[in-house]
Coordinates of C-alpha atoms (C1' of nucleotides) in Angstrom, one line a residue:
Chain B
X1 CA 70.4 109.8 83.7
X2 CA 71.4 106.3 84.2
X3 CA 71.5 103.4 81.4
X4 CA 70.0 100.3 81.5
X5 CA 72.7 98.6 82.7
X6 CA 73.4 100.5 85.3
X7 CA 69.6 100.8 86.5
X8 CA 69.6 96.8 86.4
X9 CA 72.7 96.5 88.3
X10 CA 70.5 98.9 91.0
X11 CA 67.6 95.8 90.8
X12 CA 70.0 93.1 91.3
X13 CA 71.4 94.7 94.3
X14 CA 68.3 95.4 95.7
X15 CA 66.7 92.0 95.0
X16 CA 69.7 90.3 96.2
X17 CA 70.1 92.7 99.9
X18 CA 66.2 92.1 100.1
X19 CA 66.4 87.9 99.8
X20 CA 69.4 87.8 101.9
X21 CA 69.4 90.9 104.3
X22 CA 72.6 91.8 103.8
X23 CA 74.9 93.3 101.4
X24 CA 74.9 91.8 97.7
X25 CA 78.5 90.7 97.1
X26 CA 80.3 90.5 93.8
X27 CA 79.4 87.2 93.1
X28 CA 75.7 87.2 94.1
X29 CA 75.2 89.8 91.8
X30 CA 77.2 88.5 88.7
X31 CA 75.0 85.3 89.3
X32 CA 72.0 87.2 89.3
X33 CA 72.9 89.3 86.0
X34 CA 74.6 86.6 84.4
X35 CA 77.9 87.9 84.1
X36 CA 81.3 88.0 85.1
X37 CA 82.5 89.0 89.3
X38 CA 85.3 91.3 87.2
X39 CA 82.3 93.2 85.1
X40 CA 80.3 93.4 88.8
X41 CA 83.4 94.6 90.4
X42 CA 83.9 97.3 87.8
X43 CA 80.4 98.4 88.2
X44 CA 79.8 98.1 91.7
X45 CA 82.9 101.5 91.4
X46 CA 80.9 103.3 89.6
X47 CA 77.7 103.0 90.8
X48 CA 79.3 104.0 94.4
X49 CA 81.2 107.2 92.3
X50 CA 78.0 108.4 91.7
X51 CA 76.3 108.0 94.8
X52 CA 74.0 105.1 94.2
X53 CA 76.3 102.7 96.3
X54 CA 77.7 101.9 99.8
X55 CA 80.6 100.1 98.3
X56 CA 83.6 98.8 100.3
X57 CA 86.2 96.8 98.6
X58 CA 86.1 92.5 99.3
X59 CA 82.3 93.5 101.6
X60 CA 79.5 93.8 99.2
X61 CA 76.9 96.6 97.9
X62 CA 74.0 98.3 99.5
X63 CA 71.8 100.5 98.0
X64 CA 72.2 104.3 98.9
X65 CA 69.0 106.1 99.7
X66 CA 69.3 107.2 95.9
X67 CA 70.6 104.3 94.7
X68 CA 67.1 102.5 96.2
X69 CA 64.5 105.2 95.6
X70 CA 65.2 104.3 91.6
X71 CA 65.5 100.9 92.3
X72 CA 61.7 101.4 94.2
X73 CA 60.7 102.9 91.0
X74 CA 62.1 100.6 88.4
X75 CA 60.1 98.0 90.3
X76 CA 57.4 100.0 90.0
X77 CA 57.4 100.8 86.4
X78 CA 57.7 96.5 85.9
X79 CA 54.8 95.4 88.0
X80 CA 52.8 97.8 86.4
X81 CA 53.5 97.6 83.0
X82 CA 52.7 93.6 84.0
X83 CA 49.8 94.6 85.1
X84 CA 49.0 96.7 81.6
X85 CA 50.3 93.5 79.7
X86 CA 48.1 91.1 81.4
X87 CA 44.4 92.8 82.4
X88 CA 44.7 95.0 78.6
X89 CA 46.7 92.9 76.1
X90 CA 45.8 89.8 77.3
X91 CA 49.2 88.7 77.5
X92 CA 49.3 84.8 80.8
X93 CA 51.2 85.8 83.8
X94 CA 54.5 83.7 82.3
X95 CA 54.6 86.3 79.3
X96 CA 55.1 89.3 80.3
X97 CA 58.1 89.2 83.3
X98 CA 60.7 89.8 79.3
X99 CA 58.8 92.6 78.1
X100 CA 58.6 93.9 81.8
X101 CA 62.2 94.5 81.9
X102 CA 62.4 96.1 78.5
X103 CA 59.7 98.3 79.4
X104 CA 60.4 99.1 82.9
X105 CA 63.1 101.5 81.3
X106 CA 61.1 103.7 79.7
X107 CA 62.2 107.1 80.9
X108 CA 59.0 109.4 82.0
X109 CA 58.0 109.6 85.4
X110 CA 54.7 111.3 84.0
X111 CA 54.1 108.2 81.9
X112 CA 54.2 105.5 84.7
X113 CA 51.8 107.6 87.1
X114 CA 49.2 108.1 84.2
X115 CA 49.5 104.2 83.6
X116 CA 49.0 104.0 87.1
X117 CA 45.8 105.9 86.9
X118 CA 44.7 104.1 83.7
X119 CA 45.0 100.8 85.4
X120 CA 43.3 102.1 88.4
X121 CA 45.6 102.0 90.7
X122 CA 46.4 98.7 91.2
X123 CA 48.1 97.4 94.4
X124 CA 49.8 93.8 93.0
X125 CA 50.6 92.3 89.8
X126 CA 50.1 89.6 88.2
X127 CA 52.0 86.8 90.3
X128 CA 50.8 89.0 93.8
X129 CA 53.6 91.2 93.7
X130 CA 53.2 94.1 95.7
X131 CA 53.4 97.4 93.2
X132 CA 55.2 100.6 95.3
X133 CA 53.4 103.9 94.9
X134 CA 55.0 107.1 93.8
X135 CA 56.4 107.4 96.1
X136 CA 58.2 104.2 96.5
X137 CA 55.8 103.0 99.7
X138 CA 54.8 99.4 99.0
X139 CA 51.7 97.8 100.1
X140 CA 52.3 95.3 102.8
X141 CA 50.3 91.8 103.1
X142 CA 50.6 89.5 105.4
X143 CA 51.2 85.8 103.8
X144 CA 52.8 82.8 105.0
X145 CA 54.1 80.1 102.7
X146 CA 52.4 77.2 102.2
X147 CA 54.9 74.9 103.4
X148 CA 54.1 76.2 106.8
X149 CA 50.6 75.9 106.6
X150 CA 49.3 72.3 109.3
X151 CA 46.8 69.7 107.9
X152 CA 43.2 71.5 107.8
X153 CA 44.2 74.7 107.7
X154 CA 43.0 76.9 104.6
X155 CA 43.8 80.1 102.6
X156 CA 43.7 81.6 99.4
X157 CA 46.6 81.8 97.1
X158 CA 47.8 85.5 96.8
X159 CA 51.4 84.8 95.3
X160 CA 54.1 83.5 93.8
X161 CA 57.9 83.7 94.9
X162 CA 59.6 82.5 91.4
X163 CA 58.3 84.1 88.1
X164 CA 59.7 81.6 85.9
X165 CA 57.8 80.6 82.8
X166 CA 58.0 76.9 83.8
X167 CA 56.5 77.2 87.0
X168 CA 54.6 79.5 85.9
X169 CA 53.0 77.5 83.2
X170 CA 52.9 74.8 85.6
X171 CA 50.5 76.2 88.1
X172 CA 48.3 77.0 85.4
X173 CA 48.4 73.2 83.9
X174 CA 47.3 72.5 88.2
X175 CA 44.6 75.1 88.1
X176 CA 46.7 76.9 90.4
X177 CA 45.8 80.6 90.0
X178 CA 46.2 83.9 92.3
X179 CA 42.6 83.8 94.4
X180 CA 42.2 80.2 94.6
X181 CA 41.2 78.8 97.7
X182 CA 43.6 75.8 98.9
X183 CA 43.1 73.4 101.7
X184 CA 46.1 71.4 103.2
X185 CA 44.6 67.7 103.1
X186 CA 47.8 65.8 103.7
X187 CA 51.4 66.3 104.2
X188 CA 53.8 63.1 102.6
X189 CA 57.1 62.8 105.7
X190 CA 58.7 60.7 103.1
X191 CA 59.2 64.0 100.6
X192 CA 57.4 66.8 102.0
X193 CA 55.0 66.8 99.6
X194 CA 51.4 68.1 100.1
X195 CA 47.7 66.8 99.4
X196 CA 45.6 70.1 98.8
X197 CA 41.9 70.4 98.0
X198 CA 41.3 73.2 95.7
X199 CA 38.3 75.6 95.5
X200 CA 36.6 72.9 98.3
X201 CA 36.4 70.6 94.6
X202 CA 39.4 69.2 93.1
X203 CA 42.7 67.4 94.8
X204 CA 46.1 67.4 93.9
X205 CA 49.2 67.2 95.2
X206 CA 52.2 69.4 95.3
X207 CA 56.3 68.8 95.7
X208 CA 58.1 70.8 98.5
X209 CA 59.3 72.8 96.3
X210 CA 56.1 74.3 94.7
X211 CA 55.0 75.0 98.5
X212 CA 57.9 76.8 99.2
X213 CA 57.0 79.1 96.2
X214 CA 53.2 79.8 96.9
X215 CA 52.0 82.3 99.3
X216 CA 48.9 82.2 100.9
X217 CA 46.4 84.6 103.0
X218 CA 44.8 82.4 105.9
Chain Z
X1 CA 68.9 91.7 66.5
X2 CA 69.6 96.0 66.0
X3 CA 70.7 98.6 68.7
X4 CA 68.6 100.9 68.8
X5 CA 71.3 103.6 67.2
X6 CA 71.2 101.2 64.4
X7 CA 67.4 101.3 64.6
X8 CA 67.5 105.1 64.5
X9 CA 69.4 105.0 61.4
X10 CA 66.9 103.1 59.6
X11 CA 64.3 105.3 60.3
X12 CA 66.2 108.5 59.4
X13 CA 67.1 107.1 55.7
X14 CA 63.3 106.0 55.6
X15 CA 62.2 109.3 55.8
X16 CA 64.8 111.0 54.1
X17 CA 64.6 108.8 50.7
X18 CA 60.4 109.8 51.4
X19 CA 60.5 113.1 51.6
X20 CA 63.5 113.7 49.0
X21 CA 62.6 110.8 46.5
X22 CA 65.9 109.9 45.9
X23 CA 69.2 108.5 48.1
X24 CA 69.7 109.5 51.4
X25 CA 73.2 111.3 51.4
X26 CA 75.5 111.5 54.4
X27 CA 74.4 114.6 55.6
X28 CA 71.2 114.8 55.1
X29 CA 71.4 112.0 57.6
X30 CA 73.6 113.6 59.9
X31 CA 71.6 116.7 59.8
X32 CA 68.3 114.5 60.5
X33 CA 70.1 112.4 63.5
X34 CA 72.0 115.8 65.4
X35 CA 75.5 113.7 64.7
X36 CA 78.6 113.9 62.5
X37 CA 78.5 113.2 59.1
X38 CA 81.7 111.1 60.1
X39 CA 79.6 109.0 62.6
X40 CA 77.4 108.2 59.6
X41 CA 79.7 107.7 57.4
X42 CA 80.6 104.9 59.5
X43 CA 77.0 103.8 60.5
X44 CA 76.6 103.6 56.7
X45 CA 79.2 100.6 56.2
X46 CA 77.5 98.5 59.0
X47 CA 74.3 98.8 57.8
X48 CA 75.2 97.8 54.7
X49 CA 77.6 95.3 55.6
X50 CA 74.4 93.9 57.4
X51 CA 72.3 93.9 54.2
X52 CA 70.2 96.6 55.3
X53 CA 70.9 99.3 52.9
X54 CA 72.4 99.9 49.4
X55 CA 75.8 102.3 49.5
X56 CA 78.1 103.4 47.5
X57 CA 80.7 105.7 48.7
X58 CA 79.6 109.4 48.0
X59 CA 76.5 108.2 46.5
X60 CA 74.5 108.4 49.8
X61 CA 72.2 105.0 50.7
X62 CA 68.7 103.7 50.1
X63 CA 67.3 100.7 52.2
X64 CA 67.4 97.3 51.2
X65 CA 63.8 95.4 51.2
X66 CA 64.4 93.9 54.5
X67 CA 65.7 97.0 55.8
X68 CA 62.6 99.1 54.8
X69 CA 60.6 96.1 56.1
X70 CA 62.3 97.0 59.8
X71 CA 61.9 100.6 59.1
X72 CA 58.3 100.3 58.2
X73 CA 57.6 98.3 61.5
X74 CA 59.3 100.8 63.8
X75 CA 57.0 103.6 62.0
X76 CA 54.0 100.9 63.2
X77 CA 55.4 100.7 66.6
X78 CA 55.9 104.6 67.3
X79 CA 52.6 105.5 65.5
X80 CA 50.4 102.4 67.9
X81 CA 52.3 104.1 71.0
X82 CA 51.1 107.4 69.8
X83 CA 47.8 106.5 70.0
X84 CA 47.7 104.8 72.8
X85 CA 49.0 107.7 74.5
X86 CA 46.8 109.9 73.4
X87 CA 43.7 107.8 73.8
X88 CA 43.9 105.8 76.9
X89 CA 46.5 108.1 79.0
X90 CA 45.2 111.2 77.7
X91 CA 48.4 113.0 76.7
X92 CA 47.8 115.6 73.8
X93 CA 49.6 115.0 70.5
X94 CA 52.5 117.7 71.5
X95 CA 53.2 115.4 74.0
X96 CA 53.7 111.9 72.7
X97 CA 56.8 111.8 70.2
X98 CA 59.3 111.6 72.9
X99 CA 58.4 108.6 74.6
X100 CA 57.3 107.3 71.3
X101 CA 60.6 107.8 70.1
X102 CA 61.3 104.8 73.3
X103 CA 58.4 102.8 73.2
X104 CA 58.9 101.8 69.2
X105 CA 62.5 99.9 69.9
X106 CA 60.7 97.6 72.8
X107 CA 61.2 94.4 70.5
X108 CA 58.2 92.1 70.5
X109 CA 55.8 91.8 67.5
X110 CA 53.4 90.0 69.4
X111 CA 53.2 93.2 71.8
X112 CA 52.6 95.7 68.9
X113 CA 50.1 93.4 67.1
X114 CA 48.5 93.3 70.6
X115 CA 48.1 97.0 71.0
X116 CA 47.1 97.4 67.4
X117 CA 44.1 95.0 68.5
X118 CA 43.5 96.9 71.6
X119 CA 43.1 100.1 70.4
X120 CA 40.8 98.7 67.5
X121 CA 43.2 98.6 64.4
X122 CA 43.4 102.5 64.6
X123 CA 44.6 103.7 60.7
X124 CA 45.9 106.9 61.9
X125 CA 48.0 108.3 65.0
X126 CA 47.4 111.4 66.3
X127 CA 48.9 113.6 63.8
X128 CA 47.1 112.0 60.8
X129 CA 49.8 109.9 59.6
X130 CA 48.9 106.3 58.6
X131 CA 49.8 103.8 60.6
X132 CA 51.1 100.2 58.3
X133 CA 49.3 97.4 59.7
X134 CA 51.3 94.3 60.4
X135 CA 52.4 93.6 56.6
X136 CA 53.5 97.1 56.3
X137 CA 51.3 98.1 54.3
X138 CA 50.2 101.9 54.8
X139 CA 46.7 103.0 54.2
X140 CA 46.8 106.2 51.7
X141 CA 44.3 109.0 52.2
X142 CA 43.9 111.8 49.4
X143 CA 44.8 114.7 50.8
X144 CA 46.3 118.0 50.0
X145 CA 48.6 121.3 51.5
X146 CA 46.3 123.7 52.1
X147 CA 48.8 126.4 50.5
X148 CA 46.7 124.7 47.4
X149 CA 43.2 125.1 48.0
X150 CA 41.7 128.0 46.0
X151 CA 39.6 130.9 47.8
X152 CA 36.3 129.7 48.5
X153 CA 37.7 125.9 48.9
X154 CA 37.4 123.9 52.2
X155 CA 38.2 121.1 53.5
X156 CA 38.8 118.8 56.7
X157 CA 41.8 118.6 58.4
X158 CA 43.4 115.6 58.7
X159 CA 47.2 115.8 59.5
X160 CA 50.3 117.7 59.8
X161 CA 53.8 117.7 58.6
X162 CA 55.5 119.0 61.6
X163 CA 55.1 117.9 64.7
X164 CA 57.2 119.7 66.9
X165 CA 55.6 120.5 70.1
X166 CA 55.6 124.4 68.8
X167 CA 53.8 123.6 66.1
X168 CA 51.4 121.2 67.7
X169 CA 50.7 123.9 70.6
X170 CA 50.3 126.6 68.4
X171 CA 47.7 124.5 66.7
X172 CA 45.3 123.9 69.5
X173 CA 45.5 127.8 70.5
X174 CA 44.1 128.7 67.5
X175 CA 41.5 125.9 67.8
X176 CA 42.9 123.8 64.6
X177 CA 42.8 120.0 65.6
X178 CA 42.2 117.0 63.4
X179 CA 38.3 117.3 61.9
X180 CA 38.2 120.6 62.0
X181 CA 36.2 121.9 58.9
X182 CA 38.7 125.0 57.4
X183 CA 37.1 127.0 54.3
X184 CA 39.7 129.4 52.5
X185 CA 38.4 133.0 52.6
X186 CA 40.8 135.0 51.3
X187 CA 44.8 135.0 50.3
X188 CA 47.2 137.7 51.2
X189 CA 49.6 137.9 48.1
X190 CA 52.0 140.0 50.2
X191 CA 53.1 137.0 52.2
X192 CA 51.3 134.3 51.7
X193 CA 48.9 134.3 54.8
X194 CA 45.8 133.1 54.4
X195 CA 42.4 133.9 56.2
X196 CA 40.0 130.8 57.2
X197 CA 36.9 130.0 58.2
X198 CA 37.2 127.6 60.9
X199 CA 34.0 125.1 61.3
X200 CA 31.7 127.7 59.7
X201 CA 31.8 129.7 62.9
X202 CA 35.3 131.4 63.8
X203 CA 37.7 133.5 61.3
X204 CA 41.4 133.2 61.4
X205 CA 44.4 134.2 60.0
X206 CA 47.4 131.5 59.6
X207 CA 50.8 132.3 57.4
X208 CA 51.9 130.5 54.7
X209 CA 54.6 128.1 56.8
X210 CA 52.0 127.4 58.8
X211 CA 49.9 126.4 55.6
X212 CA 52.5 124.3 54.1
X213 CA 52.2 122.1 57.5
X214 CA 48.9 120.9 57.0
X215 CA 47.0 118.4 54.9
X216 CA 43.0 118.5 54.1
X217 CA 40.6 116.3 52.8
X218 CA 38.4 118.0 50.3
Chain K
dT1 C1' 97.8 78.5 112.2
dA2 C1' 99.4 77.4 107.8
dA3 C1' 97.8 75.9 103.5
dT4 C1' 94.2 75.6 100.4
dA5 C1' 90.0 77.1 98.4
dA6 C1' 86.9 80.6 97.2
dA7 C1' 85.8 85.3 96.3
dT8 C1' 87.2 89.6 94.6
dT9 C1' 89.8 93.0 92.3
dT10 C1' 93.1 94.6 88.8
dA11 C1' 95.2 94.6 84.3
dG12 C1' 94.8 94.5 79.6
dA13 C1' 92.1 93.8 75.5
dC14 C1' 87.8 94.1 72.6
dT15 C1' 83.4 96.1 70.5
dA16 C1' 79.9 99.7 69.5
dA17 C1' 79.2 104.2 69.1
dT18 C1' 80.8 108.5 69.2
dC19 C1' 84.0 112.6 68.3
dT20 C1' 87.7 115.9 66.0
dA21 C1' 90.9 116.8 62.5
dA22 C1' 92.7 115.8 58.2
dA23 C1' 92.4 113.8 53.6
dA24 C1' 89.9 112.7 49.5
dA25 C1' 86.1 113.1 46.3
dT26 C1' 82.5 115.6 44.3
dT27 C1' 80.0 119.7 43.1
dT28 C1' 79.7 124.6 42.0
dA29 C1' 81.0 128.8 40.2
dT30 C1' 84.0 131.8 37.9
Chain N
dA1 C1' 88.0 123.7 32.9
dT2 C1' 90.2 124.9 36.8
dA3 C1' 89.8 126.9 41.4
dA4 C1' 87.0 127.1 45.4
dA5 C1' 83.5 125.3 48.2
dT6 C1' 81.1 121.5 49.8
dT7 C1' 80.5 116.9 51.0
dT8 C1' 82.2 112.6 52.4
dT9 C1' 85.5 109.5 54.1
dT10 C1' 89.4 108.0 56.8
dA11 C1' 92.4 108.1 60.8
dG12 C1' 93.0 108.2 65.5
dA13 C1' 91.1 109.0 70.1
dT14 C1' 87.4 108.4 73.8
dT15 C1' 83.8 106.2 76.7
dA16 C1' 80.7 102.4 78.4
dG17 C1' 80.4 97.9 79.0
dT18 C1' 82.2 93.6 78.5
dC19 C1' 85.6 89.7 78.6
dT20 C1' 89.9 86.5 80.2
dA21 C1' 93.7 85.9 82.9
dA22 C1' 96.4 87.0 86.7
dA23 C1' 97.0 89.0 91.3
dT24 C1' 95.2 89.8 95.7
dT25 C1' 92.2 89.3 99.7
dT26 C1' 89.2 86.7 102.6
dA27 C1' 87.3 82.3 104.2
dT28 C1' 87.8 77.5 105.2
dT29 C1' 89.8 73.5 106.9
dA30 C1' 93.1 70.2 108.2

DNA sequence: TAATAAATTTAGACTAATCTAAAAATTTAT
DNA sequence: ATAAATTTTTAGATTAGTCTAAATTTATTA
């Protein structure tokens, strides 16, 4: 059985080879977990000891076929306790990503697939997140940013790239929700911000930044 | 904030000083915890370096008020897990003490307040033991062994000592679970075993260490 | 392409939690 | 009340995970 450290060392790598598409190097990852490249180094020789790893020395990590199936389910095991936290507790969507991550390491396979179950199921979590099954297969959806969306065209807000409390809490302030329907009204050159009309009633207007972090469904 | 080790600890001299009314000694605590008596021995001059228990060299501890108040809250955590367990994911009571045993160091109070409210302020978990509420203050129920009911006594059954999975299993084959009405028919002097009447319907016959485990309401 | 900068690894040290073995204190029993 | 047994503590070692500082490798740029 794995620690906790060790099993977030196995998210990092696999959050940071996802974003980038390539292996996660030393530094990447000791920006991601906040600690030192020497700690990374000296964990990125273990984790490869025990078969979790491709590690070569001065090239970066990938994740081993082991290494990502308990990635897959540590993933799982977050959105869905998210999930839990938010339709059953009641907890906003900019609560629960810290008790996630204390939760998601909760050792009992049986537990997570009768949460699962409990929950019904469920296919995203609370900021659109796509939840893996058991088997570590997630579902897919087709979304596009909505930086890339042109003047008139339409969709309805199915996610959220950063999971930060501020943004978070910032959306909410907007009316910004998942299922809302947004309209692109007008796009600003000057700072490539973004006029939207939402639920075909109210109108506000966006930084580039925010667009880069929505997703939509046209 | 405590590891959970140190967590552990607390909960150990809890339930030690309960059942023994008096100072937890070093290996009483060591027997409880499957460690060394030198490992506690240690353990015992950080916790009380940290104001969590009284010690005195080879006088055994007792907690301090703020280390009973932690205590007391981790007893609230793993008994709210326990029932949530049992009552939305449908695990029988043999199986939840494990992952209870992980669930009650997740550390939020605003979680565990959260599922107290969701499962409706429940006053017992699933063995019959109180659960304190948020204050730490335990509910008491009058209740006694059934070793000390008289022939011809009954009672409702409303909690267990033990609760090894054995125990627990062994329980449910012979059709004892919490509300069960249990009438004493008859003692057996030579060992102790005693003959019952179980919800006016089926006879059995338990032994006396199985007696001692279990508490009725008259 | 050589020198400079950046990234990475190694070396050595620290803390928490554990262990075994030995020493010290306390309790029990003769 | 003294010897024996038991309990408890101390001493010293080990492992996981971390750190800083120094050394090494790779990347950048003049």
């Amino acid at each position: 059985m794995l620690s906790s450290t060790e099993e977030n060392y196995l998210k990092a790598i696999y959050k940071i080879s996802e974003r980038d598409n390539k292996a996660a190097s030393t530094n990447a990852i000791s920006k991601e977990m906040k600690t030192t490249a020497a700690s990374v180094s000296d964990m990125l020789q273990r984790l490869s000891s025990k078969g979790l790893t491709h590690y070569e020395k001065y090239k970066g990590v990938t994740l081993t076929e082991k290494g990502n199936k308990i990635a897959t389910a540590l993933i799982r095991k977050h959105r869905l306790w998210e999930v839990f936290l938010v339709e059953k507790l009641d907890f906003t969507w900019d609560e629960v990503h810290e008790l996630a991550e204390q939760l998601e390491h909760i050792q009992s396979i049986e537990l997570v697939n009768r949460l699962d179950k409990f929950l019904g199921n469920p296919k995203f979590d609370p900021h659109g997140d796509p939840i893996p099954n058991a088997d570590g297969i997630f579902t897919h959806r087709r979304q596009v940013e909505l930086s890339e969306l042109e003047i008139g065209e339409s969709g309805a807000l199915v996610g959220v790239q950063e999971d930060s409390s501020t943004f978070l809490q910032y959306l909410d302030k907007m009316g910004l929700k998942l299922g809302v329907e947004l309209k692109v009204l007008e796009k600003f050159e000057f700072d490539s911000s973004v006029k939207l009309l939402v639920n075909h009633t109210e109108q506000i207007t966006i930084s580039n930044k925010v667009c880069k972090n929505l997703f939509l469904k046209k």
